[in-house]
Each structure stands twice: as C-alpha cells, then as structure tokens.
Tab-separated table of C-alpha atoms and ligand atoms in Angstrom:
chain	number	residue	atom	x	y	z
A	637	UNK	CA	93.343	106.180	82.765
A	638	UNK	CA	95.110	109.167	81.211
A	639	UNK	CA	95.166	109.381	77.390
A	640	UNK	CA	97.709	111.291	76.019
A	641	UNK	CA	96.821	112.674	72.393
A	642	UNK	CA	101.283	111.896	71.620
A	643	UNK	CA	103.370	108.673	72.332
A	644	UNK	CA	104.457	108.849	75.812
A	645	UNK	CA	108.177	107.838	75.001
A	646	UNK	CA	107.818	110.956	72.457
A	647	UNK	CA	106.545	112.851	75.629
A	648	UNK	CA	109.115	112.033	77.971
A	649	UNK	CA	111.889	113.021	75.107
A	650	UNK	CA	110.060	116.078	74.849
A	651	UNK	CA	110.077	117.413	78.155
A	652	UNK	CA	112.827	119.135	79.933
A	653	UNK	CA	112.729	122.002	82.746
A	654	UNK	CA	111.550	125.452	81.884
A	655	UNK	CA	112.184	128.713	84.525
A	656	UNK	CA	111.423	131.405	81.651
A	657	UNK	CA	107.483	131.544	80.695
A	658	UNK	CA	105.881	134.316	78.457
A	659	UNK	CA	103.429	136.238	80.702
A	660	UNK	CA	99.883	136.226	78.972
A	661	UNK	CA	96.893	134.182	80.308
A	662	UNK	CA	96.568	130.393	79.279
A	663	UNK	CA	94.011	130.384	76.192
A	664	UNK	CA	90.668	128.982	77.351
A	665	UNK	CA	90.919	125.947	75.723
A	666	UNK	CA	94.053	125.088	77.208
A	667	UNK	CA	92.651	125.729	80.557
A	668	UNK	CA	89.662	123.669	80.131
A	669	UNK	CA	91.939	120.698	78.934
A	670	UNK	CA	93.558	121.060	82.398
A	671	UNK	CA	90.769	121.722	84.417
A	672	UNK	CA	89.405	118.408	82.643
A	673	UNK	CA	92.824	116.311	83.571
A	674	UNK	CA	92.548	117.533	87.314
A	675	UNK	CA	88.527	116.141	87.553
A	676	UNK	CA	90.042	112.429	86.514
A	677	UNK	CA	89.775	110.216	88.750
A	678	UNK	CA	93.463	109.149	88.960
A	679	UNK	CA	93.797	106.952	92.476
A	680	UNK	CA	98.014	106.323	91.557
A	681	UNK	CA	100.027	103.103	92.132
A	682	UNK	CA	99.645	103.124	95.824
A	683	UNK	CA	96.054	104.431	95.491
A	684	UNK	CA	96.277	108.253	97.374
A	685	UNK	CA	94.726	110.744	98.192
A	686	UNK	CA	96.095	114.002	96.178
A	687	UNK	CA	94.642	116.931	94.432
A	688	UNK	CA	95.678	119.596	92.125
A	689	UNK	CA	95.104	122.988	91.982
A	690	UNK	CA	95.367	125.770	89.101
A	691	UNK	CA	97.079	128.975	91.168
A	692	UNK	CA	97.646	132.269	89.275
A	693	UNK	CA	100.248	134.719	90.122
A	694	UNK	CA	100.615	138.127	88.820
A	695	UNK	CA	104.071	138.569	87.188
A	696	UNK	CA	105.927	141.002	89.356
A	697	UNK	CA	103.692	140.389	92.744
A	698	UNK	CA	106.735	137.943	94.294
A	699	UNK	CA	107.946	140.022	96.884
A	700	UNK	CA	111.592	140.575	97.762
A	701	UNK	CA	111.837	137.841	100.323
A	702	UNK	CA	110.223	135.124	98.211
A	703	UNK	CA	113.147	135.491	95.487
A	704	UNK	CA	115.595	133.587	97.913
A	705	UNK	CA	113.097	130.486	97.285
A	706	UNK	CA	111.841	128.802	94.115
A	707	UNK	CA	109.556	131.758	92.782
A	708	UNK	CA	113.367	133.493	92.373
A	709	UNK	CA	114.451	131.088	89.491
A	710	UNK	CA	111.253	130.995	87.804
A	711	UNK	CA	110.445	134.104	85.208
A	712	UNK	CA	107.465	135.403	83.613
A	713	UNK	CA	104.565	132.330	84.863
A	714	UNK	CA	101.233	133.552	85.791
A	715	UNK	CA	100.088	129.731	86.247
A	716	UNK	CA	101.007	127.335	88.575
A	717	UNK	CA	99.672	123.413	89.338
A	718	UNK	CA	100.093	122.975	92.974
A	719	UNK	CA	99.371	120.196	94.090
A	720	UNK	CA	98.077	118.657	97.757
A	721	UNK	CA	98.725	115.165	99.217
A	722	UNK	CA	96.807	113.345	102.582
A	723	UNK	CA	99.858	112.457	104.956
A	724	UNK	CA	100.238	108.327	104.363
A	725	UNK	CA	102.729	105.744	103.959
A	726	UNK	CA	103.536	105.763	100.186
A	727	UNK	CA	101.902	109.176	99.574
A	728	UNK	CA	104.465	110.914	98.286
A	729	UNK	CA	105.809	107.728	95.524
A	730	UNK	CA	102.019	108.501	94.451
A	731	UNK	CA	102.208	111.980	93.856
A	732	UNK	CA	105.105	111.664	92.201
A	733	UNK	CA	103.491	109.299	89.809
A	734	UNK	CA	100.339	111.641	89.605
A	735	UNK	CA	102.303	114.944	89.219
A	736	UNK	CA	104.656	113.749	86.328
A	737	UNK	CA	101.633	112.548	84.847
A	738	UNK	CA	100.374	115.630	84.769
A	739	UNK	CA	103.489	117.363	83.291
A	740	UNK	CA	103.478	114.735	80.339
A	741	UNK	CA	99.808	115.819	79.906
A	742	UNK	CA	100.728	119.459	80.253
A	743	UNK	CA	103.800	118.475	77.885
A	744	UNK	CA	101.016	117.138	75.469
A	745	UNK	CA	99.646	120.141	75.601
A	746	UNK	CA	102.682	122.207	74.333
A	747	UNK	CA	103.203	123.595	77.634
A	748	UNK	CA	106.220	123.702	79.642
A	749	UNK	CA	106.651	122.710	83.082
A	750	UNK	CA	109.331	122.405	85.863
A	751	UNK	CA	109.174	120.613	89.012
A	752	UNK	CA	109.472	122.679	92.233
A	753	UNK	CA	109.789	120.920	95.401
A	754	UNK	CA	112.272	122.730	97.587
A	755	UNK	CA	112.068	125.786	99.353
A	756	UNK	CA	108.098	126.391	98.458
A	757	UNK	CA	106.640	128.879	100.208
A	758	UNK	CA	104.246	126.483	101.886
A	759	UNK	CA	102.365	129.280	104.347
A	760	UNK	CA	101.801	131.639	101.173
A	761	UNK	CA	100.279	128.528	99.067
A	762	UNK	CA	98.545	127.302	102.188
A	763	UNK	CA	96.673	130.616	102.387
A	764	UNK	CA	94.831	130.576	98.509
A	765	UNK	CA	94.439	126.575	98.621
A	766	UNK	CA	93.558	125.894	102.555
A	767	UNK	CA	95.206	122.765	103.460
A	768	UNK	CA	93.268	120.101	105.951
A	769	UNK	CA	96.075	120.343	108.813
A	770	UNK	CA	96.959	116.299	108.101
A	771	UNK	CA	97.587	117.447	104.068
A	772	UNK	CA	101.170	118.646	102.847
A	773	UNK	CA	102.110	120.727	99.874
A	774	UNK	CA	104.801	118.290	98.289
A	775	UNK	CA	106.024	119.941	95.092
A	776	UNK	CA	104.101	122.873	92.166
A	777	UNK	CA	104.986	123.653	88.603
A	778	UNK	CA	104.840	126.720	86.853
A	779	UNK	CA	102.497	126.112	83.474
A	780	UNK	CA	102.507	127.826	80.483
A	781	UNK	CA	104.334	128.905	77.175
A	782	UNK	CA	107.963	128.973	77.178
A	783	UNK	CA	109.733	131.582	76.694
A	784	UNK	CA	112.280	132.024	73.107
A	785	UNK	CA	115.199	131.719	75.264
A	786	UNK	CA	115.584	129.974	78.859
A	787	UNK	CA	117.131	133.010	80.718
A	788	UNK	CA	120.219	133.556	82.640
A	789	UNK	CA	118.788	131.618	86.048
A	790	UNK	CA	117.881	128.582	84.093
A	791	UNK	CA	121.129	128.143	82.669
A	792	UNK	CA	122.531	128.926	85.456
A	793	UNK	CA	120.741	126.343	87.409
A	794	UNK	CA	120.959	123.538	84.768
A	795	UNK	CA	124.410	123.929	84.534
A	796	UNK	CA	124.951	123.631	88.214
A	797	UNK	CA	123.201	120.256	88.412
A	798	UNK	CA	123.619	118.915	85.010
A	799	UNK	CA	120.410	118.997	83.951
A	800	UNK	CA	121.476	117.548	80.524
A	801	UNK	CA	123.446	114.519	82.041
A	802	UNK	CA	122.031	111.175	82.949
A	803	UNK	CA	123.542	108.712	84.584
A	804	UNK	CA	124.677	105.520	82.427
A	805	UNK	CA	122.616	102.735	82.211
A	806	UNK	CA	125.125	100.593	84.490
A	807	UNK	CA	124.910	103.237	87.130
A	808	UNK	CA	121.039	102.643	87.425
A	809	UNK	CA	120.137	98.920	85.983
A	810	UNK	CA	121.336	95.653	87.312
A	811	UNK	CA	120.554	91.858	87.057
A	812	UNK	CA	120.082	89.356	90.120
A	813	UNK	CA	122.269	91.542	92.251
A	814	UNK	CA	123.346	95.072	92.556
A	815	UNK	CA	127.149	93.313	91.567
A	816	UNK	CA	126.098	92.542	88.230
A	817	UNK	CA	124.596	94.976	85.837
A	818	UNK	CA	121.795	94.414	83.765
A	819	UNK	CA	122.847	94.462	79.750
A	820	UNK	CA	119.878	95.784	77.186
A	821	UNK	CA	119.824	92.190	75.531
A	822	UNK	CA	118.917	90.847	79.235
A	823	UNK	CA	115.986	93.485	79.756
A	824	UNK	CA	114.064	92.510	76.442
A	825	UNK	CA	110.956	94.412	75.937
A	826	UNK	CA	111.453	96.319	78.883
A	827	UNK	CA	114.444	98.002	78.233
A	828	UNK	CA	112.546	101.065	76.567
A	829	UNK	CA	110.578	101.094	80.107
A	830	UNK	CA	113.659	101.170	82.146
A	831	UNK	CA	115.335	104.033	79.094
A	832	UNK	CA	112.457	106.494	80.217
A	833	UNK	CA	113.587	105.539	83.352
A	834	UNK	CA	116.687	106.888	82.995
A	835	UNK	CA	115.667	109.935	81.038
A	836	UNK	CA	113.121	110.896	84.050
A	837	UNK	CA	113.349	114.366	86.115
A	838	UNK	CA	114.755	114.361	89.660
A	839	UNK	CA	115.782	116.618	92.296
A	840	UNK	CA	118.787	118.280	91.262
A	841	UNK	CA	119.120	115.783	88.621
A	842	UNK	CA	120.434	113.279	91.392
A	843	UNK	CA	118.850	110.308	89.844
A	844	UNK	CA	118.219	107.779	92.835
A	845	UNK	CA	116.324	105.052	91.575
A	846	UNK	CA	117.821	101.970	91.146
A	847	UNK	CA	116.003	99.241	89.327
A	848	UNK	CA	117.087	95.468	89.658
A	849	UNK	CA	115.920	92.849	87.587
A	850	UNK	CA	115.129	89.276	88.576
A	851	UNK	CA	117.256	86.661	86.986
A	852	UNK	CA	115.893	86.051	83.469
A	853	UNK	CA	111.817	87.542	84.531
A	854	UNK	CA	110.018	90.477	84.128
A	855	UNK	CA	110.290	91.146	87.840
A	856	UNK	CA	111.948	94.676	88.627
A	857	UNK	CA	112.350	95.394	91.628
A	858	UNK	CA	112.424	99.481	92.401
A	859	UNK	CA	115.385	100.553	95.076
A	860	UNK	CA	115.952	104.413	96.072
A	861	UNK	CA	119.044	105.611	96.523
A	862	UNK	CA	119.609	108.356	99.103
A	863	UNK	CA	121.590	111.118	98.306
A	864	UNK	CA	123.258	113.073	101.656
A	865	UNK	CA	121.911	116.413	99.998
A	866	UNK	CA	118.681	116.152	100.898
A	867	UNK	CA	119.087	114.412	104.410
A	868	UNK	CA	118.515	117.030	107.160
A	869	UNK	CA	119.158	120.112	104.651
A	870	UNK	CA	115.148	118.942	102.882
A	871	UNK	CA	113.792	118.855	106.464
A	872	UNK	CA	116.071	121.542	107.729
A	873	UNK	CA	116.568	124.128	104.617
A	874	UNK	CA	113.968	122.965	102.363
A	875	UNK	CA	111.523	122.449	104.527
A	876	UNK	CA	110.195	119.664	102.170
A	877	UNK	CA	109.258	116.427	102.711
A	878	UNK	CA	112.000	113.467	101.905
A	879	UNK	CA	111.904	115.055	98.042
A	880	UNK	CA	113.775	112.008	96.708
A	881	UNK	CA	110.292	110.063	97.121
A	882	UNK	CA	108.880	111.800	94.660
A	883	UNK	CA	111.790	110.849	92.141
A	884	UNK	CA	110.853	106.803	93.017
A	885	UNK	CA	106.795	107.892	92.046
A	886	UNK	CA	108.126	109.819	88.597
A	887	UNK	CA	110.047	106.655	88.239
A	888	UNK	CA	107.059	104.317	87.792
A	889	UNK	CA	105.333	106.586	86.271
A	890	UNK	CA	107.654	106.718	83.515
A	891	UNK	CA	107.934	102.486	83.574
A	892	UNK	CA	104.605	101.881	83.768
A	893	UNK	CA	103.262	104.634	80.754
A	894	UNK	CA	106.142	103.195	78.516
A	895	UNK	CA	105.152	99.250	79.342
A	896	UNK	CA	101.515	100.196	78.699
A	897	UNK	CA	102.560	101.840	75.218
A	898	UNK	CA	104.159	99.037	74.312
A	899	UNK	CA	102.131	96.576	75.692
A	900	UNK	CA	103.266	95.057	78.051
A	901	UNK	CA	101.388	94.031	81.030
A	902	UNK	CA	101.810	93.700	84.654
A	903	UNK	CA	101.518	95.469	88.059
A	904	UNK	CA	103.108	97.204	90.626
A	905	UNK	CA	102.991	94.629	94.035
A	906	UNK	CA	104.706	94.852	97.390
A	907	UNK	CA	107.069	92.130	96.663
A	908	UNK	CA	109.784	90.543	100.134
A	909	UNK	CA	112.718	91.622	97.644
A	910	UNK	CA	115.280	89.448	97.080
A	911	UNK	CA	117.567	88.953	99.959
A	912	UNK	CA	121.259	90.600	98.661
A	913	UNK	CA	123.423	93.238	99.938
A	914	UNK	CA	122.137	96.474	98.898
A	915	UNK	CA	124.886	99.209	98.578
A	916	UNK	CA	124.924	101.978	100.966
A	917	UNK	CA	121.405	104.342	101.380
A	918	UNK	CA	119.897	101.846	99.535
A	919	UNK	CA	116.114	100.742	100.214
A	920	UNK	CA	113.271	98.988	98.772
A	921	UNK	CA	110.499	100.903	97.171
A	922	UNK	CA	108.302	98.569	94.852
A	923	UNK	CA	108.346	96.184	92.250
A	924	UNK	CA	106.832	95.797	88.824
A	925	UNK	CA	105.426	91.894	87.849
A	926	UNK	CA	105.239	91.605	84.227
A	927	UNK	CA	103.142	88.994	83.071
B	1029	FMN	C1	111.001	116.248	92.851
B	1029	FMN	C2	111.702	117.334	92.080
B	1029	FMN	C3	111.922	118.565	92.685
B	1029	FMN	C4	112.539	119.609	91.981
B	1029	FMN	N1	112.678	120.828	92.577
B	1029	FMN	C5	113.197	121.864	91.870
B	1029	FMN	C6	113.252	123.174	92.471
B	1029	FMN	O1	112.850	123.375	93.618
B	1029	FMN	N2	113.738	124.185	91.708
B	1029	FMN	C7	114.144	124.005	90.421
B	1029	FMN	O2	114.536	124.971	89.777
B	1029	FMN	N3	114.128	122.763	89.832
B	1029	FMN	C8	113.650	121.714	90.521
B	1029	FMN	N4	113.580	120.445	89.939
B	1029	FMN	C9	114.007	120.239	88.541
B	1029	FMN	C10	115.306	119.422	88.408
B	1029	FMN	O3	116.420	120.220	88.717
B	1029	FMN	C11	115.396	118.865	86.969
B	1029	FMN	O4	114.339	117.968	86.771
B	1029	FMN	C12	116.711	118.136	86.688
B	1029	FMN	O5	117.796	119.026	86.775
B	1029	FMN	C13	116.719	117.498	85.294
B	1029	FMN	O6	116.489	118.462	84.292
B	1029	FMN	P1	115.276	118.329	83.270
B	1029	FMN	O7	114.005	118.327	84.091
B	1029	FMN	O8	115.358	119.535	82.373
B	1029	FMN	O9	115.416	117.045	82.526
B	1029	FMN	C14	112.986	119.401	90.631
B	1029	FMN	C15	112.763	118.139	90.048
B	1029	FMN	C16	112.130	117.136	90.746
B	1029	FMN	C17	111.869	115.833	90.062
C-alpha cells in the first residue's frame, strides 16, 4: 500500500492544477522517490494492469503543431508521468485510482501536477514508451516545481471551467434515492470520505460522480454521471478514451485513502444496486461496504 509521509485529507487540500513549471531537472532524490513509487506493486480497486513511465521533454522541443493539444497549455515541464493501461473492463476506473495516487504522492513530494487526458499526442508518446497494440495511453502529468505565478494559459483555462468551483454537496450526495439528498449528520464518519470526494479533480471540472448512500449503512453506492461534452467530441476530438472514467477511479481513490486515514474499514464490491430511477446519463460504477 502507498504511504504518504502527509495526511491524505491535507494532500488532497493541497493539490490543485499546475500548467506553469520552472525548467531545471528534478533533483536526484526526488527522482529516486518516484522511480521507487512506480516499482510498487499497486494492483488498484479492480486489480489492472497499468504502468507508469518518467518521460522528459526539452523545454522548447514542442513543435508548432503540438501547441493546438495539451503540450500548448502546459509551460516550462521537462518531466512528465505517462502512464499505460491493458484494454479491460474497469481499466480505466483503475487508472484513475492509480494515477491520482500518484499525484497525491507527487503532491507529497512538493511537486505539482495536472491531469492531461484530452488531446494527447498518443503517436508521439507511443514512439519513446512502445505500447503492446492491446495497451492505451489514458491520461500524463507534467511533474515538477511550480512556477511563482501560474501564467496567462492557466488562468485562462481555470477560469473557463471553474477550476475553483465544486459542486454542492446536494448536487453530488444522496440518501436511499437520488430524490432525497444525503445530510452530513446522515453520512457519519464518512462524510470526510465523501468531502474529498467532492474536492477531487475531473475533466473540465465537470464533476460526475454521484455517490448514494444506503438507508442508515455504510453502503455507498458509486453512480457516473455523463456529461454530453465528452460523448462523441472524446472519441471524435479528443481522441481519448470515455475520460469521465477516470473521474469515477480518482473518486475512490479519494474515498477509500480518506476512510483508511480515518479508519474506517471496508471494500469496494460489485454490488446489484438498489433498484430506483436513476436521473438521466446516470450509471452504476461500484460500491463501497463499510464494515
Ligand atoms: C481525467 C482528467 C483529465 C484532464 N485533462 C486535462 C487536459 O487535457 N488539459 C488540462 O489543462 N487540464 C486537464 N484536467 C484538469 C482539470 O481541468 C482540473 O482538474 C479541474 O479543472 C479542477 O481543477 P483543479 O485540478 O485545480 O482542482 C484534467 C483532469 C482530469 C481529472
């Protein structure tokens, strides 16, 4: 299991998107740290296969036609974690749960981190990593120090999705059925869980998960929400993979590191969830049993 050497809720407060980076190589130590977390043996929830790879890019080698895609908004990172999934059925939930692990470890590390999942430049990754032809590149991260100031793009992009805004807990957290929401007296113990929840990363900040807790029992059952953004325009524009199940596996990843700090036990299981009208785009992911 990962150890973090900081409180994971501390972690999560901690982290936020960063597109500016000072150039400079990592220091050694930082590197080894990394190259330690990515030799873990770290199956995920829905036990996958995924690995992670340390890239470096020379600042100033993206070429012209690369700036239309995610390289554009990110400045000054010579580092990047890239990571590589095996095609299979709940393999991208688990990399989402393994990568966001990684950024809290990175995070732990005083480095800063931003998810990148649309518009990669899969062939040009492909090329320094060498992808089996059943693996996928679902999502990278620049890694390094942050820049003083964020820079004109990063603004520019939190601004345009809110990256400071979350959704209120009764958008996200309801009890029995998705017609009643779920109050923070009513979630007990877990209601730090499902806060980290709510303070997790998503694709433009479209926060999709939808958590719904049994009456009265540590039983939460996990729900995405589909957004029409990334519909046909992931597979179409993006050319990424159904992005918003990565949000589901940064989702538990969150739940599950918080419940664990604060002791609280149970498991992730393939529950028959309970049988209520869901509202629209609405499908099961997982649930969490706590014991
Ligand atoms: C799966 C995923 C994919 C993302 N892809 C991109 C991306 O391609 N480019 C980008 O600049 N930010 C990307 N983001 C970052 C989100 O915009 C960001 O997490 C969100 O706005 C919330 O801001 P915060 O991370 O600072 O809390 C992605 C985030 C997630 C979780």
């Amino acid at each position: 299991m990962v150890q973090f050497n900081k409180s994971v809720i501390d972690l999560i407060k901690q982290r936020s998107s960063w597109r500016a980076y000072r150039s400079g190589p990592l220091e050694p130590k930082v590197l080894d740290a990394l190259k330690k977390h990515f030799a873990e043996d770290r199956p995920g929830p829905f036990n996958c296969e995924a690995r992670f790879h340390l890239i470096t890019r020379q600042v100033g080698d993206v070429g012209k036609a690369r700036k239309i895609g995610t390289y554009g908004t990110i400045t000054g990172a010579e580092n990047y974690i890239v990571g590589v999934i095996k095609q299979d059925e709940k393999a991208l939930e688990n990399f989402g749960y393994l990568m966001e692990e990684t950024i809290l470890y990175a995070t732990a590390l005083n480095l800063g981190t931003c998810w990148l999942g649309g518009a990669l430049h899969r062939d040009d990754l492909a090329k320094e990593i060498s992808p089996a032809p059943d693996e996928y590149i679902p999502a990278m991260t620049p890694v390094g120090r942050i820049a003083e100031k964020r820079g004109i793009q990063d603004h520019i992009l939190r601004w345009s999705v809110r990256s400071e805004n979350r959704k209120p807990w009764e958008e996200l957290f309801f009890a029995g059925q998705f017609s009643k929401l779920l109050k923070k007296n009513e979630a007990g113990a877990y209601a730090e869980a499902l806060e980290m929840v709510r303070l997790a990363p998503s694709a433009s900040n479209r926060q999709p998960w939808r958590i719904l807790q049994e009456e009265k029992k540590p039983f939460y059952h996990f729900y995405l929400q589909r957004n029409s953004l990334y519909g046909q325009i992931a597979k179409n524009v993006l050319q990424a993979e159904d992005i918003q199940r990565l949000d589901m596996g940064i989702a538990m990843c969150h739940f599950e590191k918080t419940a664990q700090e604060l002791d609280l036990k149970g498991e992730w299981t393939q529950a028959t969830p309970p049988a209520i009208a869901l509202p629209p785009k609405t499908e099961y992911c997982v649930s969490w049993r706590g014991r």
